[in-house]
Amino acid sequence: MPPSEQLDTLVTVLDLVRSGISTRPEVIRRSGLGRKVVTQRLVQLGHAGLVTEGDLAPTTGGRAPRELQFHSDAGHVLVAELGATSISVGVADLAGRLLDQHEEGAEVPTRPDETLSRVAKLFDELMARRPAGGSPLWGIGIGVLGPVDWATGRPISLPTMTGWGDYPIRERFAEQYNVPVWVDNEVNLMALGELRNGLGQGERDLLFVKVGSGIGAGLISGGLLHRGASGSAGEAGHIIVAEDSQVRCWCGNSGCVAALASGSALAREGEAAAADGSSPYLATIRMGEHPRPIDAEDVVAAAAQADSAAAELITRSGQYVGKMLAGLVNAYNPALILIGGSVAAGAGDLILAAIRQVVYQRALPLATRNLRIALSPLSDRAGLVGAAFMVVDQLLSRKHLGRWIDNGTPSGRVDIIHASP
Ligand SMILES: [Zn+2]
């Protein structure tokens, strides 16, 4: 294991190369380290198979520097995102690029054992499709619905997630695949995915809001995920946005934004609009030839067909989300807010316009002066991309890299998770 001062400079040099700095002089300039130290670290990183020094970079005169490259094919990671109604899995390289992925419907909230068995089955299928002689598996990243105790990788108990509280997700996958495993709230991972590979690249203060069957937020502050003292940061769905509301939330309060503006709320309000005839489009679904209950997707589809009652429901949902965000903007002053999740993906511009209007109207001008609000460009891939970066960032961190770099791979090193900092 490299001595600690060596490890500091090793991670500094590696981070610069990972961020795209491709010449030795530029690494020296940005790191503030001496030429000799940088050369030694690059040799070490080369031996570990993490950095390659290859083709000649374009030059403006003098001797051409060699092009440095992070070896993103040195290993791969398996990632999964468990939503309320679906499972997504993927294989990513060490640069967070998804090489293969799969999504299917599932009843996640009430079935931890079945869900995780299915994830393992899908992981096996992805592995079987990998080219023969490919890179080794380096780690696994899993995003789950709701808050997670970051240190143990176990979900915090929620009444809406039967059986998931304290479930040893990390141990289960570490034992089966013999690699380090990290688990986090899927909304945190969406924020991380956008920060590292989406519209958030180059930002340091970013808020990701998921409007799906529930509502949650992931906060990046100063370039790092803010998880809070016990992992529950970002449970923004329970911010009260309507004091006089009679709508009860599962948390016991009334007027929570999740109870008023989420996909579940849209489904409930859509049912009412079908029943009282204010939405002809939804009434046809509810009482037509093949009657069925209204869901959030129906409301989104109705709005897209210029059904004014449905459009109004989505606008109102956006206004409630905007009200919640105005408070968060005042408190956290992000530079960028990204809106994702199934409702936002479907209702796009309509919900975004309502959110923007309320945020710019209600938040302090100082906090909104340079604020951008946009739809998540990675959308349904953000969680998987974020899960890949979570694993790779941890493996290549000051805390963990020294524990395995001498072996050339973290495969088989389930124990490094418990490394002291
Ligand atoms: Zn609530």
Tab-separated table of C-alpha atoms and ligand atoms in Angstrom:
chain	number	residue	atom	x	y	z
A	1	MET	CA	0.000	0.000	0.000
A	2	PRO	CA	1.480	3.404	-1.011
A	3	PRO	CA	2.398	5.777	1.865
A	4	SER	CA	-0.235	8.388	2.583
A	5	GLU	CA	1.496	11.449	1.064
A	6	GLN	CA	2.098	9.416	-2.095
A	7	LEU	CA	-1.564	8.470	-2.164
A	8	ASP	CA	-2.629	12.136	-2.031
A	9	THR	CA	-0.606	13.055	-5.097
A	10	LEU	CA	-1.581	9.819	-6.852
A	11	VAL	CA	-5.282	10.635	-6.506
A	12	THR	CA	-4.677	14.263	-7.525
A	13	VAL	CA	-2.949	13.216	-10.756
A	14	LEU	CA	-5.513	10.496	-11.476
A	15	ASP	CA	-8.445	12.887	-10.930
A	16	LEU	CA	-6.938	15.366	-13.398
A	17	VAL	CA	-6.469	12.704	-16.059
A	18	ARG	CA	-10.002	11.404	-15.417
A	19	SER	CA	-11.348	14.926	-15.892
A	20	GLY	CA	-9.813	15.030	-19.374
A	21	ILE	CA	-6.431	16.711	-18.781
A	22	SER	CA	-4.366	14.921	-21.386
A	23	THR	CA	-0.802	16.269	-21.275
A	24	ARG	CA	1.925	16.057	-18.671
A	25	PRO	CA	2.673	19.838	-18.652
A	26	GLU	CA	-1.027	20.549	-18.074
A	27	VAL	CA	-1.178	18.017	-15.179
A	28	ILE	CA	1.886	19.719	-13.654
A	29	ARG	CA	0.356	23.166	-14.074
A	30	ARG	CA	-3.077	22.245	-12.662
A	31	SER	CA	-1.816	20.118	-9.781
A	32	GLY	CA	0.922	22.470	-8.635
A	33	LEU	CA	3.120	19.379	-8.171
A	34	GLY	CA	6.717	19.094	-9.326
A	35	ARG	CA	7.639	17.511	-12.658
A	36	LYS	CA	9.411	14.601	-10.954
A	37	VAL	CA	6.480	13.767	-8.669
A	38	VAL	CA	4.000	13.883	-11.558
A	39	THR	CA	6.260	11.616	-13.634
A	40	GLN	CA	6.540	9.101	-10.760
A	41	ARG	CA	2.776	9.055	-10.193
A	42	LEU	CA	2.073	8.598	-13.900
A	43	VAL	CA	4.453	5.632	-13.918
A	44	GLN	CA	2.607	4.149	-10.919
A	45	LEU	CA	-0.781	4.754	-12.558
A	46	GLY	CA	0.567	3.214	-15.763
A	47	HIS	CA	1.719	0.079	-13.915
A	48	ALA	CA	-1.697	-0.189	-12.273
A	49	GLY	CA	-3.286	-0.059	-15.726
A	50	LEU	CA	-5.250	3.099	-14.870
A	51	VAL	CA	-3.576	5.619	-17.167
A	52	THR	CA	-2.130	5.095	-20.633
A	53	GLU	CA	0.261	7.447	-22.339
A	54	GLY	CA	-0.321	7.159	-26.030
A	55	ASP	CA	-0.593	9.123	-29.235
A	56	LEU	CA	1.023	12.470	-29.789
A	57	ALA	CA	-1.171	15.371	-28.775
A	58	PRO	CA	-1.541	18.347	-31.114
A	59	THR	CA	1.190	20.857	-30.423
A	60	THR	CA	1.751	24.544	-30.939
A	61	GLY	CA	5.499	24.119	-31.376
A	62	GLY	CA	8.361	22.474	-29.503
A	63	ARG	CA	8.364	18.831	-28.553
A	64	ALA	CA	4.895	17.294	-28.676
A	65	PRO	CA	3.680	16.013	-25.286
A	66	ARG	CA	2.302	12.478	-25.143
A	67	GLU	CA	-1.444	12.151	-24.764
A	68	LEU	CA	-2.553	10.889	-21.339
A	69	GLN	CA	-5.707	8.875	-21.103
A	70	PHE	CA	-7.692	7.342	-18.260
A	71	HIS	CA	-8.000	3.649	-19.085
A	72	SER	CA	-11.773	3.404	-18.779
A	73	ASP	CA	-11.757	-0.202	-20.049
A	74	ALA	CA	-9.572	-1.469	-17.199
A	75	GLY	CA	-12.690	-2.745	-15.438
A	76	HIS	CA	-16.455	-2.495	-15.550
A	77	VAL	CA	-19.247	-2.041	-13.028
A	78	LEU	CA	-22.767	-3.395	-12.690
A	79	VAL	CA	-25.453	-0.869	-11.799
A	80	ALA	CA	-29.131	-1.047	-10.876
A	81	GLU	CA	-31.856	1.450	-10.142
A	82	LEU	CA	-34.946	0.316	-8.285
A	83	GLY	CA	-37.882	2.669	-8.832
A	84	ALA	CA	-41.457	2.339	-7.561
A	85	THR	CA	-42.692	0.443	-10.601
A	86	SER	CA	-39.577	-0.619	-12.481
A	87	ILE	CA	-36.094	-2.107	-12.303
A	88	SER	CA	-33.273	-0.781	-14.516
A	89	VAL	CA	-29.902	-2.504	-14.755
A	90	GLY	CA	-26.790	-1.811	-16.776
A	91	VAL	CA	-23.081	-2.413	-17.337
A	92	ALA	CA	-20.864	0.662	-17.433
A	93	ASP	CA	-17.204	1.297	-18.110
A	94	LEU	CA	-15.047	3.281	-15.680
A	95	ALA	CA	-15.946	6.551	-17.441
A	96	GLY	CA	-19.633	6.012	-16.617
A	97	ARG	CA	-20.589	5.043	-20.177
A	98	LEU	CA	-23.449	2.537	-20.272
A	99	LEU	CA	-22.358	-0.383	-22.464
A	100	ASP	CA	-25.556	-2.391	-22.072
A	101	GLN	CA	-28.812	-1.863	-20.201
A	102	HIS	CA	-32.250	-3.286	-19.571
A	103	GLU	CA	-35.453	-2.032	-17.960
A	104	GLU	CA	-38.621	-3.830	-16.937
A	105	GLY	CA	-41.717	-3.287	-14.820
A	106	ALA	CA	-41.694	-4.553	-11.222
A	107	GLU	CA	-43.537	-4.166	-7.935
A	108	VAL	CA	-40.515	-2.956	-6.020
A	109	PRO	CA	-41.888	-1.325	-2.820
A	110	THR	CA	-43.408	-4.453	-1.239
A	111	ARG	CA	-41.026	-7.155	-2.469
A	112	PRO	CA	-37.377	-6.785	-1.465
A	113	ASP	CA	-36.395	-10.463	-1.819
A	114	GLU	CA	-38.024	-10.951	-5.206
A	115	THR	CA	-36.724	-7.621	-6.490
A	116	LEU	CA	-33.114	-8.280	-5.509
A	117	SER	CA	-33.214	-11.861	-6.861
A	118	ARG	CA	-34.475	-10.462	-10.141
A	119	VAL	CA	-31.690	-7.841	-10.166
A	120	ALA	CA	-29.102	-10.624	-9.668
A	121	LYS	CA	-30.662	-12.622	-12.511
A	122	LEU	CA	-30.537	-9.572	-14.801
A	123	PHE	CA	-26.914	-8.892	-13.739
A	124	ASP	CA	-26.034	-12.458	-14.715
A	125	GLU	CA	-27.664	-11.982	-18.104
A	126	LEU	CA	-25.727	-8.752	-18.690
A	127	MET	CA	-22.474	-10.495	-17.692
A	128	ALA	CA	-23.226	-13.397	-20.038
A	129	ARG	CA	-23.590	-10.926	-22.917
A	130	ARG	CA	-20.164	-9.355	-22.235
A	131	PRO	CA	-17.466	-10.134	-24.818
A	132	ALA	CA	-15.219	-13.060	-23.896
A	133	GLY	CA	-11.903	-12.043	-22.340
A	134	GLY	CA	-13.287	-8.601	-21.402
A	135	SER	CA	-12.329	-6.506	-18.381
A	136	PRO	CA	-12.981	-7.766	-14.831
A	137	LEU	CA	-15.953	-6.705	-12.713
A	138	TRP	CA	-14.776	-3.980	-10.318
A	139	GLY	CA	-17.857	-3.168	-8.274
A	140	ILE	CA	-21.615	-2.823	-8.022
A	141	GLY	CA	-23.769	0.274	-7.495
A	142	ILE	CA	-27.431	0.173	-6.512
A	143	GLY	CA	-29.930	3.021	-6.286
A	144	VAL	CA	-33.035	2.490	-4.167
A	145	LEU	CA	-36.191	4.467	-3.536
A	146	GLY	CA	-35.858	6.583	-0.396
A	147	PRO	CA	-33.112	7.386	2.091
A	148	VAL	CA	-30.145	5.081	2.734
A	149	ASP	CA	-27.675	4.869	5.618
A	150	TRP	CA	-24.560	5.594	3.543
A	151	ALA	CA	-22.121	3.857	5.895
A	152	THR	CA	-23.955	0.517	5.937
A	153	GLY	CA	-25.655	0.715	2.540
A	154	ARG	CA	-28.968	-0.194	4.165
A	155	PRO	CA	-32.287	1.543	3.377
A	156	ILE	CA	-33.905	3.527	6.173
A	157	SER	CA	-37.299	2.129	7.117
A	158	LEU	CA	-40.286	3.730	5.352
A	159	PRO	CA	-43.968	2.760	5.724
A	160	THR	CA	-44.260	2.805	1.914
A	161	MET	CA	-41.387	0.310	1.453
A	162	THR	CA	-42.425	-2.844	3.298
A	163	GLY	CA	-39.507	-5.062	4.290
A	164	TRP	CA	-36.785	-2.794	2.830
A	165	GLY	CA	-35.825	-1.106	6.113
A	166	ASP	CA	-32.285	-2.179	7.162
A	167	TYR	CA	-32.147	-4.754	4.345
A	168	PRO	CA	-28.488	-5.877	3.879
A	169	ILE	CA	-28.371	-5.081	0.131
A	170	ARG	CA	-24.590	-4.573	0.130
A	171	GLU	CA	-23.822	-7.882	1.835
A	172	ARG	CA	-26.131	-9.774	-0.478
A	173	PHE	CA	-24.432	-8.604	-3.680
A	174	ALA	CA	-20.900	-8.534	-2.238
A	175	GLU	CA	-21.221	-12.193	-1.275
A	176	GLN	CA	-22.573	-13.258	-4.648
A	177	TYR	CA	-20.193	-11.264	-6.888
A	178	ASN	CA	-17.165	-10.842	-4.610
A	179	VAL	CA	-16.688	-7.125	-5.351
A	180	PRO	CA	-17.249	-3.941	-3.310
A	181	VAL	CA	-20.853	-2.683	-3.358
A	182	TRP	CA	-22.292	0.780	-2.687
A	183	VAL	CA	-25.956	1.692	-2.225
A	184	ASP	CA	-27.609	5.127	-2.247
A	185	ASN	CA	-30.922	6.885	-2.720
A	186	GLU	CA	-31.693	6.818	-6.461
A	187	VAL	CA	-32.399	10.573	-6.521
A	188	ASN	CA	-28.889	11.237	-5.174
A	189	LEU	CA	-27.543	9.065	-7.986
A	190	MET	CA	-29.578	10.957	-10.589
A	191	ALA	CA	-28.034	14.199	-9.319
A	192	LEU	CA	-24.568	12.619	-9.481
A	193	GLY	CA	-25.181	11.282	-13.006
A	194	GLU	CA	-26.165	14.734	-14.260
A	195	LEU	CA	-23.203	16.332	-12.476
A	196	ARG	CA	-20.650	13.975	-13.991
A	197	ASN	CA	-22.070	13.193	-17.407
A	198	GLY	CA	-25.098	15.373	-18.111
A	199	LEU	CA	-26.094	19.011	-18.103
A	200	GLY	CA	-24.465	19.536	-14.703
A	201	GLN	CA	-20.899	19.041	-15.950
A	202	GLY	CA	-18.743	21.885	-14.676
A	203	GLU	CA	-21.299	22.899	-12.021
A	204	ARG	CA	-20.634	22.663	-8.286
A	205	ASP	CA	-24.094	23.468	-6.918
A	206	LEU	CA	-26.904	21.518	-8.461
A	207	LEU	CA	-30.344	20.343	-7.390
A	208	PHE	CA	-32.026	17.377	-9.056
A	209	VAL	CA	-35.745	16.997	-8.488
A	210	LYS	CA	-37.528	13.810	-9.372
A	211	VAL	CA	-41.232	14.067	-10.062
A	212	GLY	CA	-42.419	10.501	-10.462
A	213	SER	CA	-44.822	8.445	-8.380
A	214	GLY	CA	-43.306	10.363	-5.441
A	215	ILE	CA	-41.152	13.481	-5.194
A	216	GLY	CA	-37.544	13.641	-4.020
A	217	ALA	CA	-34.468	15.807	-4.454
A	218	GLY	CA	-30.727	15.183	-4.718
A	219	LEU	CA	-28.455	18.043	-3.712
A	220	ILE	CA	-24.886	18.579	-4.905
A	221	SER	CA	-23.138	21.278	-2.902
A	222	GLY	CA	-19.586	22.405	-3.642
A	223	GLY	CA	-19.227	19.482	-6.073
A	224	LEU	CA	-20.191	16.846	-3.499
A	225	LEU	CA	-23.425	15.022	-2.723
A	226	HIS	CA	-25.072	16.310	0.421
A	227	ARG	CA	-26.414	13.246	2.252
A	228	GLY	CA	-27.078	14.800	5.645
A	229	ALA	CA	-26.450	13.485	9.146
A	230	SER	CA	-28.495	10.303	8.725
A	231	GLY	CA	-28.936	9.995	4.959
A	232	SER	CA	-32.341	11.639	4.723
A	233	ALA	CA	-31.283	14.888	3.022
A	234	GLY	CA	-33.364	15.440	-0.109
A	235	GLU	CA	-36.648	14.099	1.272
A	236	ALA	CA	-38.133	17.260	-0.162
A	237	GLY	CA	-41.443	15.542	-0.942
A	238	HIS	CA	-42.574	16.287	2.595
A	239	ILE	CA	-42.127	20.022	2.414
A	240	ILE	CA	-45.573	21.509	3.063
A	241	VAL	CA	-46.735	23.687	0.173
A	242	ALA	CA	-50.446	24.118	1.026
A	243	GLU	CA	-51.205	24.899	4.678
A	244	ASP	CA	-54.975	24.633	4.219
A	245	SER	CA	-54.889	21.382	2.230
A	246	GLN	CA	-57.012	18.474	3.439
A	247	VAL	CA	-54.962	15.970	1.431
A	248	ARG	CA	-53.174	13.639	3.841
A	249	CYS	CA	-49.700	12.351	3.074
A	250	TRP	CA	-48.512	8.907	4.223
A	251	CYS	CA	-46.066	10.703	6.523
A	252	GLY	CA	-49.020	11.875	8.637
A	253	ASN	CA	-49.017	15.536	7.611
A	254	SER	CA	-51.361	17.332	5.229
A	255	GLY	CA	-50.302	19.494	2.295
A	256	CYS	CA	-46.958	17.800	1.527
A	257	VAL	CA	-45.823	18.475	-2.047
A	258	ALA	CA	-45.597	14.696	-2.668
A	259	ALA	CA	-49.266	14.300	-1.763
A	260	LEU	CA	-50.308	17.188	-4.028
A	261	ALA	CA	-47.997	17.160	-7.046
A	262	SER	CA	-46.552	13.645	-7.587
A	263	GLY	CA	-47.667	11.075	-10.136
A	264	SER	CA	-49.900	9.491	-7.474
A	265	ALA	CA	-51.565	12.875	-6.929
A	266	LEU	CA	-52.071	13.307	-10.689
A	267	ALA	CA	-53.692	9.868	-10.868
A	268	ARG	CA	-56.045	10.735	-7.992
A	269	GLU	CA	-56.993	14.118	-9.472
A	270	GLY	CA	-57.311	12.550	-12.920
A	271	GLU	CA	-59.849	10.065	-11.517
A	272	ALA	CA	-61.875	12.969	-10.149
A	273	ALA	CA	-61.703	14.840	-13.468
A	274	ALA	CA	-62.929	11.711	-15.264
A	275	ALA	CA	-65.757	11.187	-12.779
A	276	ASP	CA	-67.126	14.741	-12.886
A	277	GLY	CA	-66.777	14.942	-16.653
A	278	SER	CA	-64.436	17.956	-16.659
A	279	SER	CA	-61.935	15.888	-18.684
A	280	PRO	CA	-63.611	14.214	-21.682
A	281	TYR	CA	-60.345	12.415	-22.550
A	282	LEU	CA	-60.005	10.803	-19.103
A	283	ALA	CA	-63.760	10.084	-18.877
A	284	THR	CA	-63.429	7.993	-22.037
A	285	ILE	CA	-60.707	5.862	-20.422
A	286	ARG	CA	-62.570	5.535	-17.114
A	287	MET	CA	-66.001	4.804	-18.528
A	288	GLY	CA	-65.360	3.694	-22.108
A	289	GLU	CA	-65.422	0.263	-23.669
A	290	HIS	CA	-62.539	-1.119	-21.551
A	291	PRO	CA	-62.786	0.894	-18.340
A	292	ARG	CA	-59.724	1.090	-16.074
A	293	PRO	CA	-58.393	3.400	-13.341
A	294	ILE	CA	-56.596	6.583	-14.428
A	295	ASP	CA	-52.831	6.798	-13.875
A	296	ALA	CA	-50.380	9.704	-14.161
A	297	GLU	CA	-49.440	8.720	-17.711
A	298	ASP	CA	-53.073	9.104	-18.783
A	299	VAL	CA	-53.151	12.648	-17.403
A	300	VAL	CA	-49.908	13.462	-19.243
A	301	ALA	CA	-51.298	11.956	-22.476
A	302	ALA	CA	-54.583	13.866	-22.061
A	303	ALA	CA	-52.710	17.153	-21.617
A	304	ALA	CA	-50.720	16.422	-24.777
A	305	GLN	CA	-54.093	16.054	-26.589
A	306	ALA	CA	-55.077	19.561	-25.445
A	307	ASP	CA	-57.461	18.312	-22.745
A	308	SER	CA	-57.673	21.506	-20.691
A	309	ALA	CA	-58.590	19.871	-17.363
A	310	ALA	CA	-55.562	17.561	-17.589
A	311	ALA	CA	-53.273	20.435	-18.616
A	312	GLU	CA	-54.504	22.362	-15.607
A	313	LEU	CA	-53.680	19.450	-13.282
A	314	ILE	CA	-50.123	19.323	-14.614
A	315	THR	CA	-49.718	23.091	-14.356
A	316	ARG	CA	-50.917	22.958	-10.754
A	317	SER	CA	-48.496	20.119	-10.021
A	318	GLY	CA	-45.684	22.270	-11.476
A	319	GLN	CA	-46.756	25.218	-9.337
A	320	TYR	CA	-46.589	23.140	-6.155
A	321	VAL	CA	-43.154	21.818	-7.136
A	322	GLY	CA	-42.136	25.416	-7.883
A	323	LYS	CA	-43.263	26.494	-4.431
A	324	MET	CA	-41.182	23.748	-2.813
A	325	LEU	CA	-38.206	24.697	-4.983
A	326	ALA	CA	-38.461	28.409	-4.172
A	327	GLY	CA	-37.747	27.522	-0.540
A	328	LEU	CA	-34.870	25.205	-1.462
A	329	VAL	CA	-33.399	27.827	-3.807
A	330	ASN	CA	-33.379	30.413	-1.018
A	331	ALA	CA	-31.753	27.939	1.368
A	332	TYR	CA	-29.176	26.348	-0.973
A	333	ASN	CA	-28.615	28.785	-3.856
A	334	PRO	CA	-28.000	26.169	-6.598
A	335	ALA	CA	-26.768	27.289	-10.032
A	336	LEU	CA	-28.780	24.632	-11.833
A	337	ILE	CA	-32.028	22.782	-11.119
A	338	LEU	CA	-32.784	19.699	-13.213
A	339	ILE	CA	-36.256	18.192	-13.279
A	340	GLY	CA	-36.531	14.464	-14.001
A	341	GLY	CA	-38.735	11.466	-13.254
A	342	SER	CA	-41.589	9.926	-15.220
A	343	VAL	CA	-44.059	12.823	-14.873
A	344	ALA	CA	-41.460	15.407	-15.883
A	345	ALA	CA	-40.299	13.230	-18.797
A	346	GLY	CA	-43.878	13.021	-20.113
A	347	ALA	CA	-45.196	16.479	-19.310
A	348	GLY	CA	-41.918	18.244	-20.169
A	349	ASP	CA	-42.436	21.837	-21.181
A	350	LEU	CA	-45.838	22.236	-19.534
A	351	ILE	CA	-44.626	21.329	-16.043
A	352	LEU	CA	-41.304	23.129	-16.567
A	353	ALA	CA	-43.050	26.417	-17.470
A	354	ALA	CA	-45.150	26.290	-14.289
A	355	ILE	CA	-42.134	25.429	-12.121
A	356	ARG	CA	-40.048	28.239	-13.593
A	357	GLN	CA	-42.757	30.832	-13.193
A	358	VAL	CA	-43.253	30.128	-9.479
A	359	VAL	CA	-39.548	29.806	-8.635
A	360	TYR	CA	-38.588	33.099	-10.319
A	361	GLN	CA	-41.589	34.804	-8.762
A	362	ARG	CA	-41.163	33.537	-5.201
A	363	ALA	CA	-37.449	32.974	-4.588
A	364	LEU	CA	-35.116	35.840	-3.745
A	365	PRO	CA	-33.735	37.693	-6.802
A	366	LEU	CA	-30.227	37.230	-5.424
A	367	ALA	CA	-30.712	33.441	-5.441
A	368	THR	CA	-32.254	33.288	-8.935
A	369	ARG	CA	-29.977	35.773	-10.691
A	370	ASN	CA	-27.830	33.058	-12.267
A	371	LEU	CA	-30.190	30.124	-11.793
A	372	ARG	CA	-31.001	27.811	-14.688
A	373	ILE	CA	-33.954	25.411	-14.520
A	374	ALA	CA	-34.124	22.667	-17.154
A	375	LEU	CA	-35.435	19.177	-17.809
A	376	SER	CA	-32.975	16.361	-17.077
A	377	PRO	CA	-31.288	15.508	-20.393
A	378	LEU	CA	-30.164	12.069	-19.180
A	379	SER	CA	-33.698	11.465	-17.930
A	380	ASP	CA	-34.227	7.761	-17.256
A	381	ARG	CA	-30.492	6.972	-17.615
A	382	ALA	CA	-29.355	9.492	-14.975
A	383	GLY	CA	-29.708	7.030	-12.073
A	384	LEU	CA	-27.675	4.274	-13.750
A	385	VAL	CA	-24.943	6.680	-14.864
A	386	GLY	CA	-24.843	8.122	-11.345
A	387	ALA	CA	-24.592	4.631	-9.826
A	388	ALA	CA	-21.574	3.908	-12.051
A	389	PHE	CA	-19.850	7.146	-10.977
A	390	MET	CA	-20.643	6.423	-7.324
A	391	VAL	CA	-18.736	3.113	-7.548
A	392	VAL	CA	-15.810	4.370	-9.655
A	393	ASP	CA	-15.406	7.560	-7.589
A	394	GLN	CA	-15.302	5.477	-4.400
A	395	LEU	CA	-12.832	2.925	-5.794
A	396	LEU	CA	-10.492	5.663	-7.047
A	397	SER	CA	-10.831	7.824	-3.924
A	398	ARG	CA	-8.150	8.706	-1.395
A	399	LYS	CA	-10.010	6.487	1.069
A	400	HIS	CA	-10.066	3.287	-0.980
A	401	LEU	CA	-7.523	3.373	-3.835
A	402	GLY	CA	-4.499	2.562	-1.666
A	403	ARG	CA	-6.105	-0.634	-0.443
A	404	TRP	CA	-6.170	-2.317	-3.839
A	405	ILE	CA	-3.934	-0.462	-6.312
A	406	ASP	CA	-0.982	-2.792	-5.685
A	407	ASN	CA	-3.143	-5.748	-6.802
A	408	GLY	CA	-4.219	-3.930	-9.990
A	409	THR	CA	-7.924	-4.621	-9.425
A	410	PRO	CA	-10.509	-4.248	-6.637
A	411	SER	CA	-12.129	-7.555	-7.686
A	412	GLY	CA	-12.327	-9.839	-4.689
A	413	ARG	CA	-11.697	-6.940	-2.277
A	414	VAL	CA	-15.088	-6.705	-0.623
A	415	ASP	CA	-13.278	-5.599	2.554
A	416	ILE	CA	-12.032	-2.246	1.186
A	417	ILE	CA	-15.417	-0.707	1.944
A	418	HIS	CA	-14.520	-0.840	5.600
A	419	ALA	CA	-11.173	0.903	5.090
A	420	SER	CA	-10.453	3.681	7.526
A	421	PRO	CA	-10.025	7.072	5.864
B	1	ZN	ZN	-45.522	13.916	3.733
